[in-house]
Amino acid sequence: MSLEGWIMFALFWVVFVSTPGPNAVNCVQNGMAHGFKTSLWGVLAILTQATLFLLLSAAGVTALLAQAPEAFFWGKLIGAGVLVFLGIKGLLNAHKPVPHRNVSARTIYGRSFLIATINVKSVTGYFAAFTQFVQPDVPVWSQMWVIMPTALIITTISYTSFTAIGAGLGRAAMGAVLNVWVRRIMASCFIIYGLLLGGTSTPVISQ
């Protein structure tokens, strides 16, 4: 990958992981509910998912998925249903105090990994990255030595920042009404993302 290509890829990835989506919302919610240090398990889950998706994309699985409309259709419906369920649950619990309890790292990690994996933004984003920035005349695995560290470092900075924002909101002595509305907005985002996910069409591969 040329220097110009790397710069373009890095800029693309900054926009990709910095645009608020299900992962960002989940990181903010984790920070508010569990504090910064504990919520880093959620960031680790996102990095795990990112690593797997990068490797699968390099192996051509993303392109294969795009060519299997039926699998993509059912996958996006399942993902949409999970996000909408989480959003409705968040709305119903918005008026309740944020539970200050010990939550296992496994719970935070598992939930964050699930949200990251079912996010159609991930599928289309990785697909776009590998079709636009990988040089076809250069072995893909040799390019991964540049692509993976760049993507994972930017991903870490972005979602750690979202987690810190959530932790800061949790520490701030917000009034009960404001806190309820913040949580309602976050829960509504999950529902919106779920509905958008359900209506997303299968990525089209250019011939």
Short mmCIF file of N, CA and C in Angstrom, two decimals, residues 9-19 23-24 27 36 39-54 112 116 119 121-122 125-126 129 146-164:
data_model
loop_
_atom_site.label_atom_id
_atom_site.label_comp_id
_atom_site.label_asym_id
_atom_site.label_seq_id
_atom_site.Cartn_x
_atom_site.Cartn_y
_atom_site.Cartn_z
N PHE A 9 -6.90 5.48 3.42
CA PHE A 9 -7.51 4.43 4.23
C PHE A 9 -7.69 4.89 5.68
N ALA A 10 -6.65 5.53 6.23
CA ALA A 10 -6.72 6.00 7.62
C ALA A 10 -7.85 7.01 7.79
N LEU A 11 -8.00 7.93 6.84
CA LEU A 11 -9.07 8.93 6.92
C LEU A 11 -10.44 8.25 6.84
N PHE A 12 -10.55 7.28 5.93
CA PHE A 12 -11.80 6.52 5.82
C PHE A 12 -12.13 5.84 7.14
N TRP A 13 -11.13 5.22 7.77
CA TRP A 13 -11.38 4.47 8.99
C TRP A 13 -11.75 5.39 10.16
N VAL A 14 -11.15 6.58 10.19
CA VAL A 14 -11.51 7.55 11.24
C VAL A 14 -12.99 7.88 11.14
N VAL A 15 -13.46 8.15 9.92
CA VAL A 15 -14.88 8.46 9.72
C VAL A 15 -15.74 7.24 10.04
N PHE A 16 -15.27 6.08 9.63
CA PHE A 16 -16.02 4.83 9.81
C PHE A 16 -16.29 4.54 11.28
N VAL A 17 -15.27 4.67 12.13
CA VAL A 17 -15.44 4.30 13.54
C VAL A 17 -15.86 5.48 14.42
N SER A 18 -15.79 6.70 13.88
CA SER A 18 -16.16 7.87 14.69
C SER A 18 -17.61 8.27 14.49
N THR A 19 -18.21 7.82 13.38
CA THR A 19 -19.62 8.12 13.16
C THR A 19 -20.47 7.35 14.17
N ASN A 23 -22.15 0.60 18.20
CA ASN A 23 -20.98 0.42 19.06
C ASN A 23 -20.73 1.65 19.93
N ALA A 24 -20.85 2.83 19.32
CA ALA A 24 -20.63 4.06 20.07
C ALA A 24 -21.66 4.23 21.18
N CYS A 27 -20.90 1.86 23.99
CA CYS A 27 -19.75 2.30 24.79
C CYS A 27 -20.14 3.42 25.76
N PHE A 36 -15.42 3.80 33.72
CA PHE A 36 -14.49 3.72 32.60
C PHE A 36 -13.70 2.42 32.58
N SER A 39 -15.68 -0.77 31.81
CA SER A 39 -16.27 -0.72 30.48
C SER A 39 -15.26 -0.94 29.36
N LEU A 40 -13.97 -0.93 29.68
CA LEU A 40 -12.96 -1.19 28.66
C LEU A 40 -13.07 -2.61 28.11
N TRP A 41 -13.75 -3.50 28.85
CA TRP A 41 -14.00 -4.84 28.31
C TRP A 41 -14.87 -4.76 27.07
N GLY A 42 -15.75 -3.77 27.02
CA GLY A 42 -16.55 -3.57 25.82
C GLY A 42 -15.71 -3.13 24.63
N VAL A 43 -14.73 -2.27 24.88
CA VAL A 43 -13.81 -1.85 23.82
C VAL A 43 -13.01 -3.05 23.33
N LEU A 44 -12.58 -3.91 24.25
CA LEU A 44 -11.84 -5.11 23.87
C LEU A 44 -12.68 -6.01 22.98
N ALA A 45 -13.98 -6.10 23.28
CA ALA A 45 -14.87 -6.92 22.45
C ALA A 45 -14.96 -6.37 21.04
N ILE A 46 -15.04 -5.05 20.91
CA ILE A 46 -15.10 -4.42 19.60
C ILE A 46 -13.81 -4.68 18.82
N LEU A 47 -12.68 -4.63 19.52
CA LEU A 47 -11.40 -4.90 18.87
C LEU A 47 -11.32 -6.36 18.42
N THR A 48 -11.88 -7.26 19.21
CA THR A 48 -11.92 -8.68 18.82
C THR A 48 -12.72 -8.84 17.54
N GLN A 49 -13.90 -8.20 17.52
CA GLN A 49 -14.75 -8.27 16.33
C GLN A 49 -14.05 -7.64 15.13
N ALA A 50 -13.38 -6.52 15.34
CA ALA A 50 -12.69 -5.85 14.24
C ALA A 50 -11.58 -6.73 13.67
N THR A 51 -10.84 -7.39 14.55
CA THR A 51 -9.77 -8.28 14.10
C THR A 51 -10.33 -9.42 13.27
N LEU A 52 -11.41 -10.04 13.75
CA LEU A 52 -12.03 -11.15 13.02
C LEU A 52 -12.56 -10.69 11.66
N PHE A 53 -13.22 -9.54 11.64
CA PHE A 53 -13.79 -9.04 10.39
C PHE A 53 -12.69 -8.66 9.40
N LEU A 54 -11.60 -8.10 9.87
CA LEU A 54 -10.49 -7.76 8.99
C LEU A 54 -9.91 -9.02 8.35
N SER A 112 -21.17 -6.57 24.14
CA SER A 112 -20.52 -5.65 23.20
C SER A 112 -20.11 -6.37 21.93
N ALA A 116 -21.51 -5.51 18.16
CA ALA A 116 -20.54 -5.20 17.10
C ALA A 116 -20.70 -6.14 15.92
N ASN A 119 -23.93 -5.63 13.65
CA ASN A 119 -24.03 -4.30 13.09
C ASN A 119 -23.72 -4.34 11.59
N LYS A 121 -23.32 -2.01 9.67
CA LYS A 121 -22.31 -1.00 9.35
C LYS A 121 -20.94 -1.66 9.26
N SER A 122 -20.70 -2.67 10.10
CA SER A 122 -19.42 -3.37 10.07
C SER A 122 -19.24 -4.11 8.75
N GLY A 125 -18.91 -1.62 5.92
CA GLY A 125 -17.70 -0.83 6.10
C GLY A 125 -16.44 -1.59 5.72
N TYR A 126 -16.34 -2.82 6.20
CA TYR A 126 -15.18 -3.64 5.87
C TYR A 126 -15.17 -3.98 4.38
N ALA A 129 -13.93 -0.96 2.57
CA ALA A 129 -12.50 -0.77 2.78
C ALA A 129 -11.68 -1.68 1.89
N VAL A 146 -0.06 -3.46 7.23
CA VAL A 146 -0.29 -2.02 7.34
C VAL A 146 -1.74 -1.74 7.73
N ILE A 147 -2.65 -2.47 7.11
CA ILE A 147 -4.08 -2.22 7.32
C ILE A 147 -4.52 -2.52 8.75
N MET A 148 -4.14 -3.68 9.27
CA MET A 148 -4.65 -4.09 10.59
C MET A 148 -4.19 -3.19 11.73
N PRO A 149 -2.88 -2.88 11.84
CA PRO A 149 -2.49 -1.98 12.94
C PRO A 149 -3.16 -0.61 12.84
N THR A 150 -3.26 -0.09 11.62
CA THR A 150 -3.91 1.22 11.44
C THR A 150 -5.36 1.18 11.90
N ALA A 151 -6.09 0.18 11.42
CA ALA A 151 -7.51 0.08 11.76
C ALA A 151 -7.73 -0.14 13.26
N LEU A 152 -6.93 -1.02 13.86
CA LEU A 152 -7.14 -1.35 15.28
C LEU A 152 -6.75 -0.20 16.19
N ILE A 153 -5.70 0.54 15.86
CA ILE A 153 -5.30 1.69 16.68
C ILE A 153 -6.37 2.77 16.64
N ILE A 154 -6.86 3.09 15.44
CA ILE A 154 -7.90 4.11 15.31
C ILE A 154 -9.18 3.66 16.01
N THR A 155 -9.52 2.38 15.87
CA THR A 155 -10.71 1.84 16.54
C THR A 155 -10.59 1.95 18.06
N THR A 156 -9.42 1.63 18.58
CA THR A 156 -9.19 1.72 20.03
C THR A 156 -9.38 3.14 20.53
N ILE A 157 -8.77 4.10 19.85
CA ILE A 157 -8.87 5.50 20.26
C ILE A 157 -10.32 5.98 20.23
N SER A 158 -11.04 5.63 19.16
CA SER A 158 -12.41 6.10 19.00
C SER A 158 -13.33 5.57 20.10
N TYR A 159 -13.36 4.26 20.30
CA TYR A 159 -14.32 3.68 21.24
C TYR A 159 -13.89 3.85 22.70
N THR A 160 -12.60 4.01 22.93
CA THR A 160 -12.17 4.37 24.28
C THR A 160 -12.66 5.77 24.62
N SER A 161 -12.65 6.66 23.62
CA SER A 161 -13.14 8.02 23.82
C SER A 161 -14.64 8.03 24.11
N PHE A 162 -15.41 7.23 23.34
CA PHE A 162 -16.85 7.15 23.60
C PHE A 162 -17.11 6.61 25.01
N THR A 163 -16.31 5.64 25.44
CA THR A 163 -16.47 5.09 26.79
C THR A 163 -16.16 6.14 27.84
N ALA A 164 -15.12 6.92 27.61
CA ALA A 164 -14.74 7.99 28.54
C ALA A 164 -15.84 9.05 28.64
#
